[in-house]
Short mmCIF file of the C-alpha atoms (twelve columns), coordinates in Angstrom:
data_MODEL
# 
_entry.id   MODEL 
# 
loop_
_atom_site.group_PDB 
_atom_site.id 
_atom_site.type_symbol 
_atom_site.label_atom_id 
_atom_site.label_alt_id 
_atom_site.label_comp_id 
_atom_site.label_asym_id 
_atom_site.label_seq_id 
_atom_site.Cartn_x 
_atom_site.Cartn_y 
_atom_site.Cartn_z 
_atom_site.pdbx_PDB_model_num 
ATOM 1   C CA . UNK A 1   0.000   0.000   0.000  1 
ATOM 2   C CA . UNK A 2   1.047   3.399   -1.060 1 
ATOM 3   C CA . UNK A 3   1.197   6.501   0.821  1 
ATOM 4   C CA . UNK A 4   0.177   9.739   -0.156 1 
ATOM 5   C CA . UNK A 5   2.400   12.417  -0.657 1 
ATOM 6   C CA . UNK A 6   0.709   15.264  -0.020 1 
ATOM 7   C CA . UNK A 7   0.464   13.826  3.457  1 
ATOM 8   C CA . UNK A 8   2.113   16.626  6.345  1 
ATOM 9   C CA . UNK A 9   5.245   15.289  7.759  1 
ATOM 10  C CA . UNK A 10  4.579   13.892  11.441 1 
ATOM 11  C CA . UNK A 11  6.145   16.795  13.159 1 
ATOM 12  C CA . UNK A 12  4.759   18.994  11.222 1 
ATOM 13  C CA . UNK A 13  1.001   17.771  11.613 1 
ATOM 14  C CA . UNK A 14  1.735   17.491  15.524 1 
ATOM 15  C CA . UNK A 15  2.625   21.419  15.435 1 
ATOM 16  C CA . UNK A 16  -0.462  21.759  13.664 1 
ATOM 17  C CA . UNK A 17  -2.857  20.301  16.059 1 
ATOM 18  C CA . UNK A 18  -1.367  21.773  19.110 1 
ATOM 19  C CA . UNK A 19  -1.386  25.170  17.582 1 
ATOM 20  C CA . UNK A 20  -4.902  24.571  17.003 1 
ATOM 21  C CA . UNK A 21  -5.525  22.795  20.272 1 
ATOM 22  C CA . UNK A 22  -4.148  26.455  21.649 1 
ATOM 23  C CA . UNK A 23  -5.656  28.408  19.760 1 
ATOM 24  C CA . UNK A 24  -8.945  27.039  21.007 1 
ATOM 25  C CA . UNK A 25  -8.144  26.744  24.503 1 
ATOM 26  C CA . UNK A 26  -7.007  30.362  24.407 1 
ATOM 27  C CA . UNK A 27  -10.245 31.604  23.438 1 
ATOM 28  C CA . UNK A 28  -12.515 29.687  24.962 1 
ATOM 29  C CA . UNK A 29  -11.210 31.034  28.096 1 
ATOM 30  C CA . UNK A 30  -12.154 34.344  27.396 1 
ATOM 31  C CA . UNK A 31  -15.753 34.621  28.736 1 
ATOM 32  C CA . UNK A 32  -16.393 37.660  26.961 1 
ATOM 33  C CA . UNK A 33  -14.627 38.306  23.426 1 
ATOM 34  C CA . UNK A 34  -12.932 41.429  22.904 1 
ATOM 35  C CA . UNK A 35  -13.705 42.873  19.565 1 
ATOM 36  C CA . UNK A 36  -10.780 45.081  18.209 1 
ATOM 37  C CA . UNK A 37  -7.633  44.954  15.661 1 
ATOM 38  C CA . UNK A 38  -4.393  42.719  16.182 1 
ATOM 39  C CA . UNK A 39  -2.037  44.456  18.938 1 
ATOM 40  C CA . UNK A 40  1.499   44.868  17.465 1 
ATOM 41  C CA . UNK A 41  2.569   41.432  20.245 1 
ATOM 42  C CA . UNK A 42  0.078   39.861  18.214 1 
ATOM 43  C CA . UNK A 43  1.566   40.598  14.562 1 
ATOM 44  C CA . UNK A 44  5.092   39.733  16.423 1 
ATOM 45  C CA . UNK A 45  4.328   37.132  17.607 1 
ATOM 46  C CA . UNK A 46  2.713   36.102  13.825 1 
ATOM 47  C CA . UNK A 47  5.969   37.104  11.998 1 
ATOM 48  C CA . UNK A 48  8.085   35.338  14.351 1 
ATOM 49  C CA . UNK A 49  6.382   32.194  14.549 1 
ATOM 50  C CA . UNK A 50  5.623   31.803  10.849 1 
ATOM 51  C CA . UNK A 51  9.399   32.303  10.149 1 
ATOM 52  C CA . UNK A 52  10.383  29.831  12.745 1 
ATOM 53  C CA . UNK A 53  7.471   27.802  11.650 1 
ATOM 54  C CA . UNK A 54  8.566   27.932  8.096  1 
ATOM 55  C CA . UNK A 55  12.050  27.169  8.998  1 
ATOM 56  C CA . UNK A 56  11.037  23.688  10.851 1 
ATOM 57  C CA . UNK A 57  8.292   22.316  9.173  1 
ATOM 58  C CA . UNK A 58  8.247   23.853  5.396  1 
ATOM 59  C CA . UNK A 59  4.736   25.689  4.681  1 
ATOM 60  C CA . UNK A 60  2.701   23.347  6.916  1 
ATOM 61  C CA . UNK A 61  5.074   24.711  9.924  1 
ATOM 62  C CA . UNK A 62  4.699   28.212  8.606  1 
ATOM 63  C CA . UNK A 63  0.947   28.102  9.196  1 
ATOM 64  C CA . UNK A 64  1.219   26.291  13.092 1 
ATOM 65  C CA . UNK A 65  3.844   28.882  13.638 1 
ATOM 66  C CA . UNK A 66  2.206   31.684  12.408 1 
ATOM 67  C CA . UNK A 67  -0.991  30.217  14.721 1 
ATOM 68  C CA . UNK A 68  0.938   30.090  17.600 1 
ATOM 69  C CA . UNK A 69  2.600   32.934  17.488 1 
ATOM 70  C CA . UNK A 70  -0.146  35.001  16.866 1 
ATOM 71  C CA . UNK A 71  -1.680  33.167  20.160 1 
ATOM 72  C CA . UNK A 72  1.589   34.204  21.961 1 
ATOM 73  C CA . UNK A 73  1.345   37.512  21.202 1 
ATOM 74  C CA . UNK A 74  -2.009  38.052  22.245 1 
ATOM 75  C CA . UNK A 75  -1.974  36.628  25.282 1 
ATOM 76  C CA . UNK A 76  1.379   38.404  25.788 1 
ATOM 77  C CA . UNK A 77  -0.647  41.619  24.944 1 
ATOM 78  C CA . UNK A 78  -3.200  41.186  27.193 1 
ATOM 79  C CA . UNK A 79  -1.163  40.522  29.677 1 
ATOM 80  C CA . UNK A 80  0.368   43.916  29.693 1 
ATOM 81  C CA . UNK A 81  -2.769  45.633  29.319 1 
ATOM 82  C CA . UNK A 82  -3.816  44.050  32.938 1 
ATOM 83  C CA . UNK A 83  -0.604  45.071  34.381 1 
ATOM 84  C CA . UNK A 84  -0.618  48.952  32.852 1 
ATOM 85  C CA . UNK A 85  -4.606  48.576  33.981 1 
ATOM 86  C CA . UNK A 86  -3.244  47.490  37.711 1 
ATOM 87  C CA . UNK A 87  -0.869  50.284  37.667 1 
ATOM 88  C CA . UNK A 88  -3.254  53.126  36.725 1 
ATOM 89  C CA . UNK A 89  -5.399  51.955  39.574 1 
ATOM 90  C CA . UNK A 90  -2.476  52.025  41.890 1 
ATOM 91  C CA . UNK A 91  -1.510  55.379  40.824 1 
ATOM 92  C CA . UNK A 92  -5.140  56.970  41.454 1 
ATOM 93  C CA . UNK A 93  -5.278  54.852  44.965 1 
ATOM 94  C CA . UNK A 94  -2.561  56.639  45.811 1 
ATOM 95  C CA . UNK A 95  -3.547  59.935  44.505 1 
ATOM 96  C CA . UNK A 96  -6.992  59.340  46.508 1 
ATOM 97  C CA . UNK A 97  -4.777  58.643  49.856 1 
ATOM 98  C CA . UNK A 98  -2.119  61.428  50.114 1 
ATOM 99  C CA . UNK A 99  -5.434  63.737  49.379 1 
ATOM 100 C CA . UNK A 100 -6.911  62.124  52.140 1 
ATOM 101 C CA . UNK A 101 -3.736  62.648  53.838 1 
ATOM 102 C CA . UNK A 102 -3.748  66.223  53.244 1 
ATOM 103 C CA . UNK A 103 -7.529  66.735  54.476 1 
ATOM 104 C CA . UNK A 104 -6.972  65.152  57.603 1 
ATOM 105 C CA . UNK A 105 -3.609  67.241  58.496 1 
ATOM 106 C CA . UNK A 106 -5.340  70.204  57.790 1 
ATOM 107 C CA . UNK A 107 -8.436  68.999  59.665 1 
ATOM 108 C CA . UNK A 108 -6.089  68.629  62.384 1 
ATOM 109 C CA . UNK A 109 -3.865  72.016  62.317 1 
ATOM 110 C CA . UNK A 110 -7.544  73.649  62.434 1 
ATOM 111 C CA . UNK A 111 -8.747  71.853  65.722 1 
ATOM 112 C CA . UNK A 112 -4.980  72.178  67.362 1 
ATOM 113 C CA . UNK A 113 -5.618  76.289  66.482 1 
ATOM 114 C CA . UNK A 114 -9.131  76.294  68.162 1 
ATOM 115 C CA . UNK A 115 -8.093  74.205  71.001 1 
ATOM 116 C CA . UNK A 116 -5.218  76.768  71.468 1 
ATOM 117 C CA . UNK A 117 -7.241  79.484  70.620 1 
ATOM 118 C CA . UNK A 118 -9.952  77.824  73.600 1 
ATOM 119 C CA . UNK A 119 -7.182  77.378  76.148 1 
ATOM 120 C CA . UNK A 120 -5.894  81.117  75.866 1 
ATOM 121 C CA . UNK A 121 -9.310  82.280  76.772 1 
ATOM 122 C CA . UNK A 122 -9.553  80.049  79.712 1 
ATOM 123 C CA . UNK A 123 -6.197  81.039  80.756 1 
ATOM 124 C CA . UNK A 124 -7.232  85.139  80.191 1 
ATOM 125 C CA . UNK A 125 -10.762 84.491  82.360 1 
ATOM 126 C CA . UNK A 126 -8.456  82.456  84.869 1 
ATOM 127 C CA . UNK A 127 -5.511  85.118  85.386 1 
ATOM 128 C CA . UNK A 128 -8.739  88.039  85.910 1 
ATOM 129 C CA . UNK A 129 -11.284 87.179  87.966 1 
ATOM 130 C CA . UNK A 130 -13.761 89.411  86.153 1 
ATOM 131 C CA . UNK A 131 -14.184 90.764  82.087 1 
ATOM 132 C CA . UNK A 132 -16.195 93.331  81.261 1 
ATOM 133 C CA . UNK A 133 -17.212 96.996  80.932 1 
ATOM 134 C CA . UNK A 134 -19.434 99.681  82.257 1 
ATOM 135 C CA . UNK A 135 -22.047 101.363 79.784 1 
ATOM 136 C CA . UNK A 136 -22.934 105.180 81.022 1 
ATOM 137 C CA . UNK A 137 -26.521 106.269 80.626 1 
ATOM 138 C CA . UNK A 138 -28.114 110.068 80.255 1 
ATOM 139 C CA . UNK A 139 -30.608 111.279 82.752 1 
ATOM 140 C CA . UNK A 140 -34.067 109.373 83.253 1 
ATOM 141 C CA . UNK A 141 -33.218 107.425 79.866 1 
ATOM 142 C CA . UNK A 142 -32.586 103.777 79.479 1 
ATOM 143 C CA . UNK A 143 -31.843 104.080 75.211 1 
ATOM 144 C CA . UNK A 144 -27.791 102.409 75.293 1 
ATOM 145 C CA . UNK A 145 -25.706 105.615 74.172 1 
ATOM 146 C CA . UNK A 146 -24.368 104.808 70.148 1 
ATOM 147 C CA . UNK A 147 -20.722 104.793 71.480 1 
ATOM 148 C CA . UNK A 148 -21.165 101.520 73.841 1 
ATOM 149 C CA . UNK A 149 -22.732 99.341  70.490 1 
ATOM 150 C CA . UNK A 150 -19.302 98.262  69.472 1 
ATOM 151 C CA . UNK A 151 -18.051 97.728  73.015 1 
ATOM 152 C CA . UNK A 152 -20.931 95.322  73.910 1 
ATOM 153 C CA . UNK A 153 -20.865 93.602  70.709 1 
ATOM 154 C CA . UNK A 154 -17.549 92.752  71.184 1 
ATOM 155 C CA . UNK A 155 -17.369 91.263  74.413 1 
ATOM 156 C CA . UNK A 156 -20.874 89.720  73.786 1 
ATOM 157 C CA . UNK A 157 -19.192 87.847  71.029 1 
ATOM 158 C CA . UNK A 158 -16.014 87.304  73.380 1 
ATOM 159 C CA . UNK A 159 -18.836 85.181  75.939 1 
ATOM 160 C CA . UNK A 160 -20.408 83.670  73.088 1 
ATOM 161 C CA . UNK A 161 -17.204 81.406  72.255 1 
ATOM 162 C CA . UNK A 162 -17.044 80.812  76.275 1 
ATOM 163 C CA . UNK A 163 -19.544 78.815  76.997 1 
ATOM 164 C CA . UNK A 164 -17.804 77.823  80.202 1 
ATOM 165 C CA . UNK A 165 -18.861 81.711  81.535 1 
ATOM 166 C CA . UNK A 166 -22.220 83.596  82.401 1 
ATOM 167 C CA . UNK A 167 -22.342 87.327  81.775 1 
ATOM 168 C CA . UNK A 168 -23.536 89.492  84.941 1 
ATOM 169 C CA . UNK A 169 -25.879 92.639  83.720 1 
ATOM 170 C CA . UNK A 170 -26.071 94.888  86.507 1 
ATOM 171 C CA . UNK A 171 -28.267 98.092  86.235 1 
ATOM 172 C CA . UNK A 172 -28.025 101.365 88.471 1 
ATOM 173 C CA . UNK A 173 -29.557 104.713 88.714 1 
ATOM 174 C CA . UNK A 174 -28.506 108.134 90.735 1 
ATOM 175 C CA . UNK A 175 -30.057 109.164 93.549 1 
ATOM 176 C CA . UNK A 176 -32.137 111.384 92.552 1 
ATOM 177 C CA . UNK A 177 -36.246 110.083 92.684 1 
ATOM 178 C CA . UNK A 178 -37.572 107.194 94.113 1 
ATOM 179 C CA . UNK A 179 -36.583 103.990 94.930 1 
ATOM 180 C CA . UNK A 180 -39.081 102.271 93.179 1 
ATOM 181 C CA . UNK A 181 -38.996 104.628 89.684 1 
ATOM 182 C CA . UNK A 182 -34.727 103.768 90.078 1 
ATOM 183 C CA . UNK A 183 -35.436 100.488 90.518 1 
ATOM 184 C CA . UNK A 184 -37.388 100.436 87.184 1 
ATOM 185 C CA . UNK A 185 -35.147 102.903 85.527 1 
ATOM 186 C CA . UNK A 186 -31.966 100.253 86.177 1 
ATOM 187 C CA . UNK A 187 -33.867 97.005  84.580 1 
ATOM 188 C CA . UNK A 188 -34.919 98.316  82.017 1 
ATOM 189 C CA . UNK A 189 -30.935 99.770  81.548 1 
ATOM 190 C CA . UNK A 190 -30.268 96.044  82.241 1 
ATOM 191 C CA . UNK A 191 -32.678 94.148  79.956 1 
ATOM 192 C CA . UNK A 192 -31.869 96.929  77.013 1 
ATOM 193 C CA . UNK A 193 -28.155 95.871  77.573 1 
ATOM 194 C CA . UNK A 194 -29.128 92.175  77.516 1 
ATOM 195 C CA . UNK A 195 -30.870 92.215  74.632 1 
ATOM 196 C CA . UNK A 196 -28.018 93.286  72.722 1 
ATOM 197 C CA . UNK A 197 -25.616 91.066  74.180 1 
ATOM 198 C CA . UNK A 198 -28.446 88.180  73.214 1 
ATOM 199 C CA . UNK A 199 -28.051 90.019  69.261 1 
ATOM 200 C CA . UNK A 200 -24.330 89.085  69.553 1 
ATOM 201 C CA . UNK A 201 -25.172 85.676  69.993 1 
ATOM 202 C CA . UNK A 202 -24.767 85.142  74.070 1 
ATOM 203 C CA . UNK A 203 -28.069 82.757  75.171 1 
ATOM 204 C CA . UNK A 204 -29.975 84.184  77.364 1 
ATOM 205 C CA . UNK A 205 -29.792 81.319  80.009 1 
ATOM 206 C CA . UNK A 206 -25.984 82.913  80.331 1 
ATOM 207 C CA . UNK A 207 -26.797 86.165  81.465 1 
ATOM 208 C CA . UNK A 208 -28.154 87.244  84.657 1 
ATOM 209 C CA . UNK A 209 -30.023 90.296  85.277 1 
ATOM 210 C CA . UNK A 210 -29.784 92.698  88.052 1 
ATOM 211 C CA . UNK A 211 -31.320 95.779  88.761 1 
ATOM 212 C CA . UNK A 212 -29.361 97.899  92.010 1 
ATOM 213 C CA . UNK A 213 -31.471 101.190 91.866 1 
ATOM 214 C CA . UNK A 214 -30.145 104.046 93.504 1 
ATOM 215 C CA . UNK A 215 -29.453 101.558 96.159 1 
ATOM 216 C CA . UNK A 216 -25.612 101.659 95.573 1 
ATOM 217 C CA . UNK A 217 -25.100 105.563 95.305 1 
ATOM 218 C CA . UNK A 218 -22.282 107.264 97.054 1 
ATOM 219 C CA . UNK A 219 -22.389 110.810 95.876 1 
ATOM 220 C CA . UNK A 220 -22.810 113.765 97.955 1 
ATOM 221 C CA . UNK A 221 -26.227 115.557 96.811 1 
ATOM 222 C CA . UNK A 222 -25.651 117.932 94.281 1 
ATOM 223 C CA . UNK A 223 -22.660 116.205 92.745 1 
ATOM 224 C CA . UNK A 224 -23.284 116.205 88.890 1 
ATOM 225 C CA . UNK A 225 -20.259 114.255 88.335 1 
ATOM 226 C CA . UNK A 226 -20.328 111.621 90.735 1 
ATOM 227 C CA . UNK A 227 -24.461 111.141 89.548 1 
ATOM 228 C CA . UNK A 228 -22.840 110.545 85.656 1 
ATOM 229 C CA . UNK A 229 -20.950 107.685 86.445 1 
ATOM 230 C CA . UNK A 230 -23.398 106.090 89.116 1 
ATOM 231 C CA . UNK A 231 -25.821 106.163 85.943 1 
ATOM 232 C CA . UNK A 232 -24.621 102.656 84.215 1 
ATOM 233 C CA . UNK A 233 -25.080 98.984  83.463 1 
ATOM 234 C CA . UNK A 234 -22.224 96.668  84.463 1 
ATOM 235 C CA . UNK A 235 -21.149 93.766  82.205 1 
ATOM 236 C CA . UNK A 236 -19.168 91.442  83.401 1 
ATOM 237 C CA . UNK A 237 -17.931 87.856  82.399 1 
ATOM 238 C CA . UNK A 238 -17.658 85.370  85.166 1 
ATOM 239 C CA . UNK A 239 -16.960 81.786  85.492 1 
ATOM 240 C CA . UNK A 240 -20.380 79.743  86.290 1 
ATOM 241 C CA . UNK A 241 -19.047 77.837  88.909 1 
ATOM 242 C CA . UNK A 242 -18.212 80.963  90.750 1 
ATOM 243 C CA . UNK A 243 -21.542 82.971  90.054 1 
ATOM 244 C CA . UNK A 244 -23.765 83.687  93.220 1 
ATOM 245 C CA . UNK A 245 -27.301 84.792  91.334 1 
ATOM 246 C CA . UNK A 246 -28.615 87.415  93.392 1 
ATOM 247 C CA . UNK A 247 -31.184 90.121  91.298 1 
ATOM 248 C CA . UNK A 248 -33.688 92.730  92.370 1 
ATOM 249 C CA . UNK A 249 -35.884 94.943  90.469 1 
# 
């Protein structure tokens, strides 16, 4: 019996199948196909194998090596579009945690200020053992003179950020009239000098209200001068476990 010869050599025809057994295997692993052009590993790969190929096995190894090169390249190919993939992620990763990074320090500088910022005004109120200012009133008026606004704003803004502190409003009249029109006279002094310190953002649980009169007075009669100055509201700041509520009016 004769045998053909256009039969493939052996070796070739093994090359054959297992570039097609590859081939096969290789994509039938891919559970979803990627349509696009051949990636210059895969055309490589192509050249390189059908050279070799051609070299080995005549045309028959041409075509297996062209097959399996063109299977090496392509999985070579993907293979470095996973890694450059992997790498981009690991570059924005990063990115994402020296941002992160940078919001916490500066998270952290801005509580260290206001802590610092916190303790000097606990140290001021400790080294005094009051804060605060006197507001002067005209003559049988209780209207808070244009001059004391800022003043009161100020330190009503100063006792906002201490919540640790109450704020004393103390109201007093000269001795001229009544006790019981002074008495009225220095609330309402008092409450009109509350009210602002409430507009400045102190809560009006943290203030206390007095009203003195003319009960305090120490001027001679007839003393214009010393009757100015006993014609004020008193603001102080004090610390609330030292404050002794005591009103009248």
């Amino acid at each position: 019996m004769k045998t053909s010869k256009h039969m493939p050599h052996g070796g070739a025809l093994a090359l054959l199948l297992i570039g097609a057994g590859l081939a096969t295997a290789t994509h039938a692993d891919d559970a979803t196909p990627v349509v696009s052009g051949p990636s210059k590993q895969s055309n490589l790969g192509g050249v390189t194998g059908l050279a070799l190929g051609a070299a080995a096995g005549g045309p028959v190894g041409a075509v297996v090596g062209l097959t399996l090169g063109v299977v090496a390249g392509d999985h070579y190919h993907r293979q470095q579009q996973a890694a450059a993939s992997l790498r981009s992620s690991l570059a924005q990763v990063e990115g994402e945690r020296a941002q992160l990074t940078q919001s916490v320090t500066h998270l952290d500088a801005s509580l260290a200020q206001a802590q610092a910022q916190q303790a000097r005004l606990g140290q001021t109120l400790q080294r005094t053992d009051q804060i605060g200012l006197d507001v002067g009133f005209r003559t049988n008026e209780d209207a808070i003179p244009e001059q004391a606004m800022s003043p009161l704003l100020k330190i009503g803004a100063l006792a906002a950020d201490m919540p640790e502190t109450v704020v004393r409003v103390a109201g007093y009249a000269d001795p001229r009239g009544s006790d019981e029109y002074n008495d009225a006279l220095s609330l309402r002094r008092a409450q009109a000098v509350a009210a602002l310190l409430t507009s400045a953002g102190v809560p009006a649980g943290r203030i206390v209200i007095e009203a003195h009169g003319k009960s305090e007075s120490q001027s001679e009669p007839g003393d214009v001068d010393g009757y100015a100055l006993e014609r004020r509201v008193s603001v102080r700041l004090e610390q609330a476990g030292a404050v002794q509520v005591a009103s009248r009016g």
